[in-house]
XYZ file of C-alpha atoms in Angstrom:
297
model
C 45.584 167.340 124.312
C 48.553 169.521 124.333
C 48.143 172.907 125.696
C 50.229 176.040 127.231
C 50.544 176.688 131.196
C 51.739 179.836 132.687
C 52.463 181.224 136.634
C 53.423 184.475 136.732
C 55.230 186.082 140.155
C 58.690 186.203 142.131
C 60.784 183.605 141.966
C 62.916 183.723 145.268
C 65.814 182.494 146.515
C 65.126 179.711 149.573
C 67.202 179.134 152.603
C 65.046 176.646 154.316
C 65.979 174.035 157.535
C 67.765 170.797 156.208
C 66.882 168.407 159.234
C 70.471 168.545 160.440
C 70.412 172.341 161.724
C 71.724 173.668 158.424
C 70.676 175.718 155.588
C 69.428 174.166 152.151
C 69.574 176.525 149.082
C 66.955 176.228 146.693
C 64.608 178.136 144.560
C 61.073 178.704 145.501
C 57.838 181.151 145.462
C 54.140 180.879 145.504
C 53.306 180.690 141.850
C 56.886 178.984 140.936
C 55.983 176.049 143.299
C 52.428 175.841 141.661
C 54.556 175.307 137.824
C 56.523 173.066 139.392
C 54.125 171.046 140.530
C 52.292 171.543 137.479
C 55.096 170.338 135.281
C 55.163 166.803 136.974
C 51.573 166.418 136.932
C 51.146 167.541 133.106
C 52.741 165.211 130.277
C 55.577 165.917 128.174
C 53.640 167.681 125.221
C 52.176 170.467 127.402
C 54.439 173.694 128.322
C 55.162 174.537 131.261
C 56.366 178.381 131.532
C 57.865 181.204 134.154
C 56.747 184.728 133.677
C 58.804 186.961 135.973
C 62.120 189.254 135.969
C 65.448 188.393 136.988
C 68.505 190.022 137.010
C 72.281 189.510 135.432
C 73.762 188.406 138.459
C 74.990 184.640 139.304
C 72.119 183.683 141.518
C 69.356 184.901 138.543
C 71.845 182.858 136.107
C 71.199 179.764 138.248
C 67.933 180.149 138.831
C 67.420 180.265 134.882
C 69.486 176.910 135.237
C 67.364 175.691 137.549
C 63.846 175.958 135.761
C 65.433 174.523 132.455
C 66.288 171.390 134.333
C 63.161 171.271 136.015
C 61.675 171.883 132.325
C 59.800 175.185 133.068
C 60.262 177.459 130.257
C 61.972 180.184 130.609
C 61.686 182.404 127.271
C 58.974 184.825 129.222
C 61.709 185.822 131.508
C 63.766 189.343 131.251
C 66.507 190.437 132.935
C 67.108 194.238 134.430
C 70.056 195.508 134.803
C 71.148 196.506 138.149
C 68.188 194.093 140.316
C 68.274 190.670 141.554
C 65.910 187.799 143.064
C 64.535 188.209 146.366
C 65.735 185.582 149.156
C 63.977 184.245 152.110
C 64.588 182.129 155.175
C 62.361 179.190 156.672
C 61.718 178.937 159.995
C 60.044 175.765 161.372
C 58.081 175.006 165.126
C 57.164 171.674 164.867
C 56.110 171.961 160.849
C 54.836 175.118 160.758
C 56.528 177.303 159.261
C 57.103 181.755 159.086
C 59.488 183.560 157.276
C 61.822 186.689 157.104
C 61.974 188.285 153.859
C 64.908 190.152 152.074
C 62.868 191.381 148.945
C 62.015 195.099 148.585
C 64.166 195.257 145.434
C 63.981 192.576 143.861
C 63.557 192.544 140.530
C 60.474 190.773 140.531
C 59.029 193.699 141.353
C 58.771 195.255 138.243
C 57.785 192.700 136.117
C 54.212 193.542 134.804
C 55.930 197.047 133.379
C 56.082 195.368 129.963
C 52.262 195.270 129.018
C 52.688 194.070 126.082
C 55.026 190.648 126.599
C 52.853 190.380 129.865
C 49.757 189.996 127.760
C 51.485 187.772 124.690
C 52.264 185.587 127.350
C 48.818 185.171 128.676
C 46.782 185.149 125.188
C 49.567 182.257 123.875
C 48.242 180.381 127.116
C 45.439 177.968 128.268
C 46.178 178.138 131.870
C 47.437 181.111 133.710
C 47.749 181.184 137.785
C 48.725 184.259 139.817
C 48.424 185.632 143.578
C 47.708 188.043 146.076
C 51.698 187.205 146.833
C 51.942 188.557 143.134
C 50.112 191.416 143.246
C 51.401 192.559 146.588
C 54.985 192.562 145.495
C 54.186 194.630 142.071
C 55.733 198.164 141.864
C 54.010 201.129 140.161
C 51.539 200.781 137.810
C 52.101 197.067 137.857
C 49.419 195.494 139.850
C 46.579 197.363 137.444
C 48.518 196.264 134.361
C 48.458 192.339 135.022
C 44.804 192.684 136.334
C 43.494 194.697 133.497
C 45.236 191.824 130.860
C 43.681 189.256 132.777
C 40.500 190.981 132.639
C 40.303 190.717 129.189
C 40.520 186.592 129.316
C 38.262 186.103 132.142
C 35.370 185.315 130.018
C 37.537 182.917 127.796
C 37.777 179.556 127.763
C 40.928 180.106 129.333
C 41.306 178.960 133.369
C 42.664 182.199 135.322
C 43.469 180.817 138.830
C 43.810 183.235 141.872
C 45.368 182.093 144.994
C 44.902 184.857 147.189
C 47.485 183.916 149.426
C 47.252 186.307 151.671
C 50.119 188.266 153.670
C 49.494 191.055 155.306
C 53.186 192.096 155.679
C 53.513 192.927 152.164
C 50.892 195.306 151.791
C 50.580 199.071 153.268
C 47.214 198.601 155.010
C 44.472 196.668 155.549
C 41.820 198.396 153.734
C 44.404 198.545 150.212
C 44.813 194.749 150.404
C 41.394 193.706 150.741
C 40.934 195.838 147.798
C 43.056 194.329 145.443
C 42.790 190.813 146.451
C 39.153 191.495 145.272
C 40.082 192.878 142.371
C 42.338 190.128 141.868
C 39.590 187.408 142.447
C 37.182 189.173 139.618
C 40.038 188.876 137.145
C 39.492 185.467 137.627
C 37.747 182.506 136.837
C 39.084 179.985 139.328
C 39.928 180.751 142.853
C 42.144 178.981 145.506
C 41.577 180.429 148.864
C 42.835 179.255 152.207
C 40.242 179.264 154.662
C 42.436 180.834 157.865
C 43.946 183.566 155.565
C 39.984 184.274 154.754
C 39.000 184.137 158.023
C 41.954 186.795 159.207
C 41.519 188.972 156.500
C 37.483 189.216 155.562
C 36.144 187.784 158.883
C 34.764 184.838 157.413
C 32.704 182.676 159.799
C 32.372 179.527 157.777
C 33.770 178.201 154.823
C 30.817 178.370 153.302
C 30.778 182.283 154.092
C 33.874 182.327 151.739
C 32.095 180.307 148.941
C 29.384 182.840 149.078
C 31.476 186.040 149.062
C 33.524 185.035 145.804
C 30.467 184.301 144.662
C 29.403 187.185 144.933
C 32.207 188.418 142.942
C 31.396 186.399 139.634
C 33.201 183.422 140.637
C 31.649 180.273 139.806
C 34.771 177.285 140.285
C 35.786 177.939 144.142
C 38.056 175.741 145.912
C 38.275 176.765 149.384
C 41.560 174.580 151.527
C 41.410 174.065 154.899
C 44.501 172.427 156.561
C 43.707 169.174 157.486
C 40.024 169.829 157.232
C 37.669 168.856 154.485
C 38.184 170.548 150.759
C 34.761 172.248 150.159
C 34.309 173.289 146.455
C 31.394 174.789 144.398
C 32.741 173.719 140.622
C 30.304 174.696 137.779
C 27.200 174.843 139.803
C 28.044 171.896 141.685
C 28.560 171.802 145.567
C 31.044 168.940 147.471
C 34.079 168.155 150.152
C 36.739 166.299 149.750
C 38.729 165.138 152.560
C 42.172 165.557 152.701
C 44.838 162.786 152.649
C 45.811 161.922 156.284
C 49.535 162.605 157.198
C 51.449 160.514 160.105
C 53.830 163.359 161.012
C 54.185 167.168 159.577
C 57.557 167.736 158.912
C 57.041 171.589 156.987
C 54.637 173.135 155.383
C 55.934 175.278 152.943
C 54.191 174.900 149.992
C 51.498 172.895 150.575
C 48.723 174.812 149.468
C 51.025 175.875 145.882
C 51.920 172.136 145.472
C 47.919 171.711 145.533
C 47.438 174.287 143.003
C 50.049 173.259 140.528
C 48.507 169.813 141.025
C 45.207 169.972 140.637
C 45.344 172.092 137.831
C 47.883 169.653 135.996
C 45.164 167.096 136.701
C 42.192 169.091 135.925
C 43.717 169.877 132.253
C 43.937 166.212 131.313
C 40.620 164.765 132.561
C 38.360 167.614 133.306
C 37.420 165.857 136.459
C 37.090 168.572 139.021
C 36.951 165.893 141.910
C 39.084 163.621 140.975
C 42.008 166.577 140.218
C 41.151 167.756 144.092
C 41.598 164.483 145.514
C 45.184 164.042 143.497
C 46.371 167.569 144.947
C 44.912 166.605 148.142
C 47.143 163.719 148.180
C 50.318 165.494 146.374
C 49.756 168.284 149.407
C 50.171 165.583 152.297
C 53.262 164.431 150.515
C 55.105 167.892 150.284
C 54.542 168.575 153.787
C 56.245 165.232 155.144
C 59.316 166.936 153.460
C 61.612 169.639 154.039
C 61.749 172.815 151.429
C 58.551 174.116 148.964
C 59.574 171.773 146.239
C 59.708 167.801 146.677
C 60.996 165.185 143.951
């Protein structure tokens, strides 16, 4: 069954390590990865689209390039005038990785100023994923625009997915992220969490302390990762783990978590097999990170 799948966020320039002490420039971001990923696991007949803002410079034209080669659809995408794409740089100690970030204004930033494309975009689709990355980075009004569309779909038969992936540095304080990474998780109806960036920011004790808070916000399909620990998951009513793929030797882990999400949601929206789509991003996840860069062939 055919069907329409959309990420919405900030594309970003990448400089990440090569393996020879250079630079590799590619394209990459939290909800981008999580298409991309999406698009191989999906076939042919679904769509696969980008909702974000660009600018008219030669780095947004070849990022536009980019995604139509990659076949991620690009007709949600706008341009402004005088902004461009964000960049940042990789840093790696011995596969983990950090970053420095050149972004404050990007044009990314302002993309959830256009209420109404923002929500054609989301009613013409079946799957929609977003993240705390995306809301932290929104400008303005933006933030309660894209949560107050998405509120409107929650109860759908639509699958919202939240990643809260969360990162302190891009929000003003502590109390204003937890906030809206809440809010964030009851405009959903899927979440993704990380179980260290739960642990940092709410103080969770267990991962079953995180299953119980979102919860407790009206989520019912919870998928909490946990590095190389076991997947725990409360789908539909029903509780389980999944252990993750074993990898020989970490090479980086940038995007491991989005390669997951793109995955198991291309997976889910063929079989409907909530297991079976975690242990296929399980196993897509241990591949990424055995490579350099967010995005793997």
């Amino acid at each position: 069954m055919s069907g329409q799948f959309l990420a919405i966020g900030e594309a970003m320039i990448e400089l990440a390590p090569d393996g020879s002490g250079l630079l590799r420039q590619g394209f990459a971001g939290d909800t981008f990865n999580a298409a991309y990923y999406a698009r191989a696991a999906l076939p042919a007949d679904w769509q696969v689209s980008y909702f974000t803002l660009l600018g008219q410079d030669a780095m947004s034209d070849a990022m536009l390039a980019f995604m139509a080669q990659k076949q991620i659809g690009t007709d949600y995408i706008d341009r402004h005038t005088s902004r461009m794409p964000g960049l940042y740089m990789v840093h790696l100690n011995n596969g983990e990785r950090s970053f420095s970030y050149w972004r404050s204004q990007s044009a990314a930033r302002l993309l959830a100023e256009n209420k109404t494309a923002l929500r054609q975009a989301i009613e013409a689709s079946d799957i929609i994923v977003f993240s705390g990355i995306t809301l932290a980075i929104l400008e303005g009004d933006g933030a309660d625009n894209l949560l107050s569309i998405l509120q409107e779909f929650r109860d759908t038969d639509k699958i919202i997915a939240f990643d809260p992936n969360i990162r302190p540095r891009l929000w003003p304080d502590q109390d204003h992220m937890r906030s809206q990474l809440i809010r964030g998780a009851k405009a959903s109806n899927l979440v993704l969490p990380s179980f260290d960036d739960e642990v940092a920011c709410f103080g969770d004790l267990t991962t079953a302390d995180t299953i119980s808070r979102y919860q407790s916000y009206g989520l019912k399909r919870i998928i909490v990762k946990n590095g190389a620990d076991e997947i725990e998951i409360l789908f539909d009513g029903q509780s389980f783990t999944v252990k993750t793929a074993p990898v020989a030797q970490i090479i980086d882990t940038t995007g491991a978590g989005d390669s997951f999400n793109g995955s198991f949601l291309g997976h889910f929206a063929q079989t409907g097999d909530s297991e079976a789509a975690i242990r296929f991003a399980a196993q897509t996840a241990a591949k990424t990170i055995q490579h350099y860069g967010a995005l793997v062939d």
